[in-house]
Amino acid sequence: RRGERSMAGHLRDRLPKGLLALLKRAGSLAKSMGYEAYVVGGFVRDLILGRPNLDLDLVVEGDGILFAEAMARELGGRVKSHHKFQTAAVLLHDGNRVDVATARLEYYEYPAALPTVELSSIKMDLYRRDFTINALAIHLSPERFGRLVDFFDAQRDLKDRMIRVLHSLSFVEDPTRILRAIRFEQRFHFKIGAQTERLIRNAIANQFVHKLSGPRVFHEMRHIMEDDRPLASIRRMDELKLLAAIHPDLALDPRKDEVLAEAERVITWYALLYVEPKPEVWRIYFLGLCAGMEDDQVQGVARRLGFSKHLEESFLALRHSIRNTAQQIFEWDYRRGLHSELYFLLKDLPLEGVLYLMARNPKETVQRSISLFLTTLRTLRVELAGADLKAMGLPPGPRYAQILRAVTAAMLDGKATCRAEQMALAKRMAEKDMGLEWMPGAAPTP
Ligand code: ATP
């Protein structure tokens, strides 16, 4: 019978030792409670594909919450449980997290034609999943440890690199699976199966996507945009008319496509610099998706996707600050311009905005200017602080910021590159002030 293949070798060879031990202990613990436990889903898929994945999803035939509590006691950790869904997360002291779900037959309602009584709970659990490749499980009990459970020919689909649903109502049941299908297809370089693609096109044509709540769509879109190379997924969404189904203004046009392609290039470049902070890349792609829109259109999209008021406002504000900076940045002269001018133009723009400006204008001089800011200017700091000004006898006030700004500018423009020069400049400014406005002659000797 298929499904009897042993994954013990893979588990031994491809997992960190601690994780293998954890799975074995989970299996023994389940047995001691009279349960069967399985590791399921993306973890098994990635194990077979040889991709690292440490997210443990366990399914227990038995009481999942009791099992999670026993696991936390035995391994040291705490449990967050959801009684409504019979699920729990075990947060182990060593930082690992294990998600536990309960497989219980009586919870599922299925079309009468299905011979429900003959199905084991694990089979029903797997049948509710999105795609065959995610519907694999591995036995953890000591007698069967490592044995693969494959009811739906997932191994064949992994080999053929195919994304297939388990039944024809899958996208009707949950249209977010359309976005998931695209994400997995692009991430693994698989192909959505012909029948599955027909079901997707049908679901979209029949407006099933309209029924999805904003936050659920947004959650999956964000997931797509945070994967490695989202452009292919975005294009695929557009080709399947999914973007337009989510919101008519989201459909791609040549301009958006170009900006998104540049965005992906810029984001990849920036990631290779290995500098902090990391941008929230979805915002950059989202700016690209909204390229050429008016604010009220962006608002429409934000509302469709259930943005909170705060998120909507911060996103619109980001667009405005980009717009206010763009012209000056694009015109800044890479050869003759003052570095301080570039710095002050960009310093308060969120990183996502700076990277988006780069994507918006692929001209080489613009790329160089922004790159200069990101790789060099942004992190330079003057070697003096407010305390130094205080020590000079300057009373605290708005002048502090002005002086520090002037010193920063001088540093960036190569005129005060060491602490001594910066102190001298600050002192000249402070003394001038004090001589004119503050306590004449009261400056203490340093
Ligand atoms: P990733 O590597 O992106 O985390 P994953 O496959 O682990 O991928 P999750 O979103 O963490 O994906 O979901 C875990 C498992 O839950 C999946 O493998 C899948 O079996 C199941 N699942 C998740 N979302 C759905 C859904 N909308 N419909 C059916 N099953 C789902």
Short mmCIF file of C-alpha atoms and ligand atoms in Angstrom, two decimals:
data_model
loop_
_atom_site.label_atom_id
_atom_site.label_comp_id
_atom_site.label_asym_id
_atom_site.label_seq_id
_atom_site.Cartn_x
_atom_site.Cartn_y
_atom_site.Cartn_z
CA ARG A 1 0.00 0.00 0.00
CA ARG A 2 1.28 3.47 -0.71
CA GLY A 3 2.02 5.63 2.27
CA GLU A 4 4.27 3.07 3.87
CA ARG A 5 7.51 4.73 2.92
CA SER A 6 9.83 5.40 5.84
CA MET A 7 11.15 8.91 6.37
CA ALA A 8 13.37 7.84 9.26
CA GLY A 9 16.51 8.37 7.19
CA HIS A 10 15.45 11.87 6.10
CA LEU A 11 14.56 12.76 9.67
CA ARG A 12 17.94 11.58 10.88
CA ASP A 13 19.99 13.17 8.11
CA ARG A 14 18.16 16.43 7.47
CA LEU A 15 17.08 17.61 10.92
CA PRO A 16 19.05 19.20 13.72
CA LYS A 17 19.63 16.54 16.41
CA GLY A 18 17.54 18.33 19.01
CA LEU A 19 14.52 18.39 16.74
CA LEU A 20 14.73 14.68 15.99
CA ALA A 21 14.88 13.97 19.72
CA LEU A 22 11.88 16.23 20.25
CA LEU A 23 9.83 14.31 17.67
CA LYS A 24 10.75 11.00 19.26
CA ARG A 25 9.75 12.21 22.70
CA ALA A 26 6.47 13.53 21.33
CA GLY A 27 5.79 10.10 19.84
CA SER A 28 6.54 8.24 23.08
CA LEU A 29 4.49 10.69 25.08
CA ALA A 30 1.50 10.24 22.75
CA LYS A 31 1.79 6.50 23.09
CA SER A 32 1.87 6.72 26.88
CA MET A 33 -1.43 8.62 26.69
CA GLY A 34 -2.95 6.10 24.32
CA TYR A 35 -2.80 8.54 21.39
CA GLU A 36 -1.18 8.53 17.98
CA ALA A 37 0.76 11.67 17.01
CA TYR A 38 1.89 12.84 13.59
CA VAL A 39 3.98 15.66 12.27
CA VAL A 40 2.12 17.15 9.30
CA GLY A 41 1.93 19.81 6.61
CA GLY A 42 4.66 22.13 5.40
CA PHE A 43 7.27 20.49 7.61
CA VAL A 44 6.85 17.12 5.87
CA ARG A 45 6.66 18.72 2.43
CA ASP A 46 9.89 20.63 3.02
CA LEU A 47 11.61 17.60 4.51
CA ILE A 48 11.02 15.73 1.26
CA LEU A 49 11.98 18.73 -0.85
CA GLY A 50 15.14 19.17 1.21
CA ARG A 51 14.23 22.71 2.28
CA PRO A 52 14.89 23.78 5.86
CA ASN A 53 11.67 24.20 7.86
CA LEU A 54 11.60 24.08 11.62
CA ASP A 55 7.90 24.88 12.08
CA LEU A 56 6.50 21.83 13.81
CA ASP A 57 2.81 21.15 13.29
CA LEU A 58 1.62 18.07 15.15
CA VAL A 59 -1.74 16.38 14.84
CA VAL A 60 -2.88 14.12 17.65
CA GLU A 61 -5.55 11.47 17.45
CA GLY A 62 -6.71 12.10 20.99
CA ASP A 63 -7.02 15.26 23.05
CA GLY A 64 -4.56 17.73 21.54
CA ILE A 65 -4.74 20.18 24.41
CA LEU A 66 -4.07 17.52 27.06
CA PHE A 67 -1.22 16.29 24.92
CA ALA A 68 0.25 19.80 24.59
CA GLU A 69 0.07 20.27 28.36
CA ALA A 70 1.83 16.96 28.95
CA MET A 71 4.49 17.96 26.45
CA ALA A 72 5.09 21.29 28.18
CA ARG A 73 5.43 19.48 31.54
CA GLU A 74 7.84 16.93 30.16
CA LEU A 75 10.00 19.23 28.04
CA GLY A 76 9.68 22.45 29.99
CA GLY A 77 7.53 25.15 28.52
CA ARG A 78 4.11 26.69 28.56
CA VAL A 79 0.93 26.19 26.59
CA LYS A 80 -1.38 28.58 24.83
CA SER A 81 -4.57 26.72 24.02
CA HIS A 82 -7.67 27.47 21.97
CA HIS A 83 -10.44 25.29 23.29
CA LYS A 84 -12.82 26.30 20.55
CA PHE A 85 -10.54 24.84 17.89
CA GLN A 86 -8.99 22.16 20.07
CA THR A 87 -5.54 23.47 19.21
CA ALA A 88 -2.58 24.53 21.32
CA ALA A 89 0.86 25.98 20.95
CA VAL A 90 3.63 24.63 23.15
CA LEU A 91 6.22 27.34 23.77
CA LEU A 92 9.30 25.50 24.96
CA HIS A 93 11.88 27.11 27.21
CA ASP A 94 14.57 26.42 24.61
CA GLY A 95 12.75 28.78 22.22
CA ASN A 96 11.17 26.07 20.08
CA ARG A 97 7.49 26.21 19.33
CA VAL A 98 5.27 23.25 18.55
CA ASP A 99 1.72 23.64 17.27
CA VAL A 100 -0.65 20.87 18.19
CA ALA A 101 -4.04 20.17 16.60
CA THR A 102 -6.64 17.59 17.46
CA ALA A 103 -7.86 15.16 14.81
CA ARG A 104 -11.35 14.12 15.77
CA LEU A 105 -13.69 12.52 13.34
CA GLU A 106 -16.95 13.70 14.83
CA TYR A 107 -16.02 17.32 14.17
CA TYR A 108 -16.16 17.04 10.42
CA GLU A 109 -19.19 17.20 8.26
CA TYR A 110 -18.73 15.79 4.83
CA PRO A 111 -20.86 15.11 1.78
CA ALA A 112 -23.02 12.07 2.40
CA ALA A 113 -21.39 10.21 -0.44
CA LEU A 114 -18.15 9.94 1.49
CA PRO A 115 -17.70 6.73 3.44
CA THR A 116 -16.86 8.70 6.57
CA VAL A 117 -16.87 5.75 8.92
CA GLU A 118 -13.97 4.18 7.11
CA LEU A 119 -11.76 7.20 7.40
CA SER A 120 -9.26 7.54 10.20
CA SER A 121 -9.13 10.90 11.97
CA ILE A 122 -5.78 11.72 10.48
CA LYS A 123 -7.15 11.13 7.02
CA MET A 124 -10.01 13.53 7.66
CA ASP A 125 -7.58 16.06 9.05
CA LEU A 126 -5.39 15.84 5.97
CA TYR A 127 -8.40 15.95 3.65
CA ARG A 128 -9.28 19.41 4.98
CA ARG A 129 -5.95 20.83 3.91
CA ASP A 130 -5.24 23.04 0.95
CA PHE A 131 -3.07 21.04 -1.45
CA THR A 132 -1.87 17.49 -1.82
CA ILE A 133 1.72 18.55 -1.13
CA ASN A 134 0.61 19.93 2.27
CA ALA A 135 -1.46 16.86 3.12
CA LEU A 136 1.34 14.54 4.20
CA ALA A 137 1.94 13.23 7.70
CA ILE A 138 4.64 11.23 9.45
CA HIS A 139 3.92 8.80 12.28
CA LEU A 140 5.67 9.63 15.53
CA SER A 141 4.71 6.66 17.69
CA PRO A 142 7.71 4.48 18.59
CA GLU A 143 6.47 1.43 16.61
CA ARG A 144 5.86 3.40 13.43
CA PHE A 145 8.24 6.30 13.87
CA GLY A 146 9.06 7.92 10.56
CA ARG A 147 6.45 6.19 8.46
CA LEU A 148 4.93 8.45 5.84
CA VAL A 149 1.17 8.82 5.55
CA ASP A 150 0.21 9.74 2.00
CA PHE A 151 -3.46 9.30 1.16
CA PHE A 152 -3.58 11.68 -1.78
CA ASP A 153 -0.55 10.91 -3.95
CA ALA A 154 1.35 13.88 -2.60
CA GLN A 155 4.65 12.14 -3.27
CA ARG A 156 3.82 11.97 -6.95
CA ASP A 157 2.89 15.67 -7.01
CA LEU A 158 6.10 16.59 -5.22
CA LYS A 159 8.03 14.61 -7.80
CA ASP A 160 6.07 16.12 -10.72
CA ARG A 161 6.26 19.55 -9.07
CA MET A 162 2.52 20.06 -9.12
CA ILE A 163 0.14 22.08 -6.95
CA ARG A 164 -3.19 20.29 -6.78
CA VAL A 165 -6.23 20.64 -4.55
CA LEU A 166 -7.71 17.61 -2.84
CA HIS A 167 -11.24 18.09 -4.14
CA SER A 168 -13.15 20.32 -6.52
CA LEU A 169 -14.87 22.44 -3.85
CA SER A 170 -11.60 23.47 -2.27
CA PHE A 171 -11.60 27.08 -3.49
CA VAL A 172 -15.29 27.46 -2.76
CA GLU A 173 -14.63 26.38 0.80
CA ASP A 174 -11.76 28.80 1.18
CA PRO A 175 -10.79 31.20 -1.62
CA THR A 176 -7.61 32.31 0.20
CA ARG A 177 -6.23 29.03 -1.09
CA ILE A 178 -6.01 30.69 -4.50
CA LEU A 179 -3.37 33.04 -3.12
CA ARG A 180 -1.66 30.15 -1.37
CA ALA A 181 -1.57 28.12 -4.59
CA ILE A 182 0.17 30.97 -6.36
CA ARG A 183 2.62 31.49 -3.52
CA PHE A 184 3.65 27.83 -3.42
CA GLU A 185 3.79 27.60 -7.21
CA GLN A 186 6.24 30.47 -7.46
CA ARG A 187 8.21 29.66 -4.34
CA PHE A 188 8.94 26.06 -5.30
CA HIS A 189 8.88 26.65 -9.07
CA PHE A 190 6.01 24.17 -9.28
CA LYS A 191 3.06 24.36 -11.63
CA ILE A 192 -0.58 24.66 -10.63
CA GLY A 193 -2.27 21.56 -12.12
CA ALA A 194 -4.59 22.05 -15.11
CA GLN A 195 -7.75 21.05 -13.24
CA THR A 196 -6.74 23.10 -10.20
CA GLU A 197 -6.13 26.13 -12.43
CA ARG A 198 -9.58 25.67 -13.98
CA LEU A 199 -11.09 25.63 -10.50
CA ILE A 200 -9.20 28.80 -9.65
CA ARG A 201 -10.39 30.61 -12.78
CA ASN A 202 -13.93 29.48 -12.06
CA ALA A 203 -13.82 30.63 -8.47
CA ILE A 204 -12.52 34.03 -9.57
CA ALA A 205 -15.05 34.38 -12.39
CA ASN A 206 -17.83 33.48 -9.96
CA GLN A 207 -16.70 36.20 -7.57
CA PHE A 208 -15.85 33.95 -4.68
CA VAL A 209 -12.99 36.27 -3.85
CA HIS A 210 -15.52 39.04 -3.11
CA LYS A 211 -16.73 37.03 -0.14
CA LEU A 212 -13.33 37.02 1.51
CA SER A 213 -12.79 39.44 4.34
CA GLY A 214 -10.22 42.18 3.87
CA PRO A 215 -7.85 41.05 6.61
CA ARG A 216 -7.71 37.49 5.26
CA VAL A 217 -6.86 38.68 1.74
CA PHE A 218 -4.34 41.15 3.06
CA HIS A 219 -2.71 38.52 5.27
CA GLU A 220 -2.13 36.25 2.27
CA MET A 221 -1.01 39.12 0.02
CA ARG A 222 1.53 40.15 2.62
CA HIS A 223 2.74 36.60 2.84
CA ILE A 224 3.27 36.61 -0.94
CA MET A 225 5.11 39.92 -0.83
CA GLU A 226 7.39 38.70 1.92
CA ASP A 227 8.45 35.59 0.04
CA ASP A 228 11.74 35.73 -1.80
CA ARG A 229 10.72 36.79 -5.31
CA PRO A 230 7.17 38.09 -5.20
CA LEU A 231 7.10 39.66 -8.64
CA ALA A 232 6.33 36.37 -10.37
CA SER A 233 3.48 35.76 -7.92
CA ILE A 234 2.11 39.26 -8.43
CA ARG A 235 2.19 38.77 -12.19
CA ARG A 236 0.49 35.41 -11.82
CA MET A 237 -2.20 36.98 -9.63
CA ASP A 238 -2.77 39.52 -12.34
CA GLU A 239 -2.83 36.95 -15.11
CA LEU A 240 -5.50 34.96 -13.25
CA LYS A 241 -7.45 38.24 -12.82
CA LEU A 242 -7.14 37.84 -9.10
CA LEU A 243 -5.75 41.31 -8.44
CA ALA A 244 -8.73 42.89 -10.18
CA ALA A 245 -11.08 40.56 -8.29
CA ILE A 246 -9.61 41.75 -5.00
CA HIS A 247 -10.01 45.38 -6.06
CA PRO A 248 -10.43 46.70 -9.62
CA ASP A 249 -7.73 49.35 -9.08
CA LEU A 250 -5.13 46.73 -8.18
CA ALA A 251 -4.84 45.26 -11.69
CA LEU A 252 -1.38 45.71 -13.18
CA ASP A 253 -0.49 48.09 -15.98
CA PRO A 254 2.89 48.43 -17.71
CA ARG A 255 3.99 51.24 -15.39
CA LYS A 256 3.21 49.28 -12.21
CA ASP A 257 4.86 46.20 -13.62
CA GLU A 258 8.02 48.16 -14.32
CA VAL A 259 8.11 49.73 -10.86
CA LEU A 260 7.50 46.35 -9.21
CA ALA A 261 10.30 44.76 -11.21
CA GLU A 262 12.64 47.55 -10.14
CA ALA A 263 11.40 47.20 -6.56
CA GLU A 264 12.34 43.54 -6.53
CA ARG A 265 15.78 44.37 -7.87
CA VAL A 266 16.34 47.11 -5.29
CA ILE A 267 15.11 44.95 -2.41
CA THR A 268 17.40 42.10 -3.45
CA TRP A 269 20.32 44.50 -3.70
CA TYR A 270 19.61 45.98 -0.28
CA ALA A 271 19.24 42.55 1.34
CA LEU A 272 22.72 41.64 0.09
CA LEU A 273 24.22 44.59 1.97
CA TYR A 274 23.30 42.86 5.23
CA VAL A 275 22.69 46.15 7.01
CA GLU A 276 20.12 47.03 9.61
CA PRO A 277 17.34 47.91 9.77
CA LYS A 278 15.43 45.53 7.50
CA PRO A 279 12.63 47.15 5.54
CA GLU A 280 9.06 45.93 5.66
CA VAL A 281 9.22 44.86 2.04
CA TRP A 282 5.48 44.44 1.57
CA ARG A 283 5.11 48.21 1.89
CA ILE A 284 7.47 48.73 -1.02
CA TYR A 285 5.60 46.29 -3.26
CA PHE A 286 2.35 47.77 -2.15
CA LEU A 287 3.55 51.23 -3.11
CA GLY A 288 4.31 49.73 -6.53
CA LEU A 289 0.83 48.22 -6.77
CA CYS A 290 -0.59 51.64 -6.00
CA ALA A 291 1.66 53.51 -8.46
CA GLY A 292 -0.33 56.06 -10.44
CA MET A 293 -3.35 55.92 -8.15
CA GLU A 294 -5.01 58.93 -6.56
CA ASP A 295 -5.25 59.02 -2.78
CA ASP A 296 -8.94 58.16 -2.80
CA GLN A 297 -8.23 55.07 -4.88
CA VAL A 298 -5.55 54.02 -2.41
CA GLN A 299 -8.07 54.56 0.36
CA GLY A 300 -10.53 52.33 -1.49
CA VAL A 301 -7.96 49.57 -1.71
CA ALA A 302 -6.96 50.01 1.94
CA ARG A 303 -10.59 49.69 3.00
CA ARG A 304 -11.13 46.60 0.85
CA LEU A 305 -8.14 45.00 2.55
CA GLY A 306 -9.29 45.98 6.01
CA PHE A 307 -6.33 48.23 6.84
CA SER A 308 -6.67 49.71 10.31
CA LYS A 309 -7.10 53.48 10.37
CA HIS A 310 -3.55 53.72 11.62
CA LEU A 311 -2.13 51.59 8.79
CA GLU A 312 -4.14 53.43 6.16
CA GLU A 313 -2.88 56.78 7.44
CA SER A 314 0.74 55.69 7.71
CA PHE A 315 0.63 54.25 4.20
CA LEU A 316 -0.85 57.43 2.75
CA ALA A 317 1.65 59.52 4.70
CA LEU A 318 4.47 57.42 3.29
CA ARG A 319 3.21 58.09 -0.24
CA HIS A 320 3.07 61.81 0.48
CA SER A 321 6.55 62.05 1.88
CA ILE A 322 7.85 60.10 -1.10
CA ARG A 323 6.09 62.49 -3.45
CA ASN A 324 7.48 65.52 -1.59
CA THR A 325 11.04 64.25 -1.79
CA ALA A 326 11.11 62.63 -5.22
CA GLN A 327 11.76 65.67 -7.41
CA GLN A 328 14.61 67.01 -5.30
CA ILE A 329 16.23 63.60 -5.03
CA PHE A 330 15.97 62.97 -8.74
CA GLU A 331 17.54 66.37 -9.40
CA TRP A 332 20.31 66.15 -6.81
CA ASP A 333 23.61 66.29 -8.67
CA TYR A 334 25.62 63.18 -7.90
CA ARG A 335 28.92 64.83 -8.90
CA ARG A 336 28.56 68.31 -7.48
CA GLY A 337 25.79 68.10 -4.90
CA LEU A 338 26.45 68.60 -1.19
CA HIS A 339 26.26 65.35 0.73
CA SER A 340 24.56 67.16 3.57
CA GLU A 341 21.79 68.22 1.23
CA LEU A 342 21.17 64.61 0.16
CA TYR A 343 21.29 63.47 3.76
CA PHE A 344 18.75 65.97 5.02
CA LEU A 345 16.43 65.23 2.12
CA LEU A 346 16.30 61.53 2.95
CA LYS A 347 17.01 61.18 6.62
CA ASP A 348 13.42 61.36 7.84
CA LEU A 349 11.92 59.27 5.06
CA PRO A 350 11.20 55.69 6.22
CA LEU A 351 13.57 53.13 4.71
CA GLU A 352 10.73 51.68 2.63
CA GLY A 353 10.24 55.09 1.06
CA VAL A 354 13.93 55.49 0.28
CA LEU A 355 14.04 52.08 -1.42
CA TYR A 356 10.86 52.85 -3.30
CA LEU A 357 12.39 56.09 -4.64
CA MET A 358 15.21 53.96 -6.00
CA ALA A 359 12.72 51.66 -7.68
CA ARG A 360 10.76 54.59 -9.07
CA ASN A 361 13.72 56.02 -10.93
CA PRO A 362 16.24 53.56 -12.34
CA LYS A 363 18.49 56.35 -13.70
CA GLU A 364 22.06 55.54 -12.77
CA THR A 365 22.78 58.85 -11.05
CA VAL A 366 19.69 58.44 -8.88
CA GLN A 367 20.67 54.91 -7.98
CA ARG A 368 24.12 56.13 -7.01
CA SER A 369 22.83 59.00 -4.90
CA ILE A 370 20.44 56.87 -2.90
CA SER A 371 23.00 54.13 -2.59
CA LEU A 372 25.48 56.69 -1.21
CA PHE A 373 22.89 57.70 1.36
CA LEU A 374 22.03 54.13 2.35
CA THR A 375 25.51 52.69 2.46
CA THR A 376 27.45 55.65 3.88
CA LEU A 377 25.75 58.87 4.90
CA ARG A 378 22.85 57.37 6.81
CA THR A 379 25.01 55.80 9.48
CA LEU A 380 27.56 58.57 10.01
CA ARG A 381 27.28 60.29 13.37
CA VAL A 382 28.89 63.45 14.69
CA GLU A 383 31.28 62.93 17.56
CA LEU A 384 29.67 65.39 19.89
CA ALA A 385 26.37 65.59 21.68
CA GLY A 386 24.11 67.90 23.65
CA ALA A 387 26.20 67.31 26.75
CA ASP A 388 29.19 68.92 25.01
CA LEU A 389 27.15 72.03 24.23
CA LYS A 390 26.00 72.16 27.82
CA ALA A 391 29.59 71.94 29.00
CA MET A 392 30.32 74.98 26.82
CA GLY A 393 27.78 76.87 28.89
CA LEU A 394 25.06 77.07 26.24
CA PRO A 395 21.66 76.91 27.89
CA PRO A 396 19.49 74.04 26.57
CA GLY A 397 17.07 75.15 23.86
CA PRO A 398 16.25 74.92 20.18
CA ARG A 399 19.71 76.18 19.34
CA TYR A 400 21.10 72.75 20.29
CA ALA A 401 19.39 71.09 17.35
CA GLN A 402 20.51 73.85 15.00
CA ILE A 403 24.12 73.58 16.07
CA LEU A 404 24.11 69.78 15.87
CA ARG A 405 22.57 70.01 12.43
CA ALA A 406 25.22 72.45 11.28
CA VAL A 407 27.98 70.23 12.65
CA THR A 408 26.41 67.20 10.95
CA ALA A 409 26.29 69.08 7.66
CA ALA A 410 29.91 70.13 8.01
CA MET A 411 30.93 66.55 8.76
CA LEU A 412 29.03 65.16 5.77
CA ASP A 413 30.54 67.78 3.49
CA GLY A 414 34.05 66.92 4.69
CA LYS A 415 34.60 70.16 6.61
CA ALA A 416 34.66 68.82 10.18
CA THR A 417 35.61 65.19 10.05
CA CYS A 418 37.05 64.63 13.53
CA ARG A 419 35.83 65.45 17.01
CA ALA A 420 38.28 68.32 17.48
CA GLU A 421 37.05 70.08 14.34
CA GLN A 422 33.44 69.43 15.24
CA MET A 423 33.95 70.78 18.76
CA ALA A 424 35.67 73.85 17.39
CA LEU A 425 32.79 74.55 15.03
CA ALA A 426 30.19 74.02 17.75
CA LYS A 427 32.11 76.30 20.04
CA ARG A 428 32.32 79.07 17.48
CA MET A 429 28.57 78.87 17.03
CA ALA A 430 27.84 78.65 20.74
CA GLU A 431 30.12 81.54 21.63
CA LYS A 432 28.61 83.70 18.95
CA ASP A 433 25.18 83.00 20.41
CA MET A 434 26.23 83.52 23.95
CA GLY A 435 28.03 86.70 23.05
CA LEU A 436 24.94 88.05 21.35
CA GLU A 437 22.03 86.73 23.33
CA TRP A 438 22.98 84.81 26.43
CA MET A 439 24.85 85.67 29.58
CA PRO A 440 27.75 87.64 28.12
CA GLY A 441 31.09 86.37 29.33
CA ALA A 442 29.55 83.64 31.43
CA ALA A 443 30.92 80.73 29.41
CA PRO A 444 32.81 78.47 31.82
CA THR A 445 36.28 77.51 30.77
CA PRO A 446 36.17 73.91 29.50
P1 ATP B 1 5.00 28.32 4.99
O1 ATP B 1 6.27 27.65 4.67
O2 ATP B 1 4.69 29.46 4.12
O3 ATP B 1 4.77 28.58 6.44
P2 ATP B 1 3.15 26.17 5.36
O4 ATP B 1 2.72 25.12 4.41
O5 ATP B 1 3.87 25.75 6.58
O6 ATP B 1 3.95 27.21 4.53
P3 ATP B 1 1.14 27.54 6.93
O7 ATP B 1 0.41 28.74 6.45
O8 ATP B 1 2.04 27.65 8.08
O9 ATP B 1 1.86 27.01 5.64
O10 ATP B 1 0.08 26.39 7.20
C1 ATP B 1 0.42 25.18 7.80
C2 ATP B 1 -0.41 24.05 7.20
O11 ATP B 1 -1.80 24.28 7.42
C3 ATP B 1 -0.24 23.93 5.69
O12 ATP B 1 0.80 23.06 5.35
C4 ATP B 1 -1.60 23.43 5.25
O13 ATP B 1 -1.62 22.02 5.32
C5 ATP B 1 -2.56 23.96 6.27
N1 ATP B 1 -3.27 25.16 5.81
C6 ATP B 1 -2.91 26.45 5.98
N2 ATP B 1 -3.80 27.28 5.45
C7 ATP B 1 -4.76 26.52 4.92
C8 ATP B 1 -5.99 26.80 4.22
N3 ATP B 1 -6.36 28.05 3.93
N4 ATP B 1 -6.73 25.74 3.85
C9 ATP B 1 -6.36 24.50 4.14
N5 ATP B 1 -5.24 24.17 4.76
C10 ATP B 1 -4.44 25.16 5.15
#
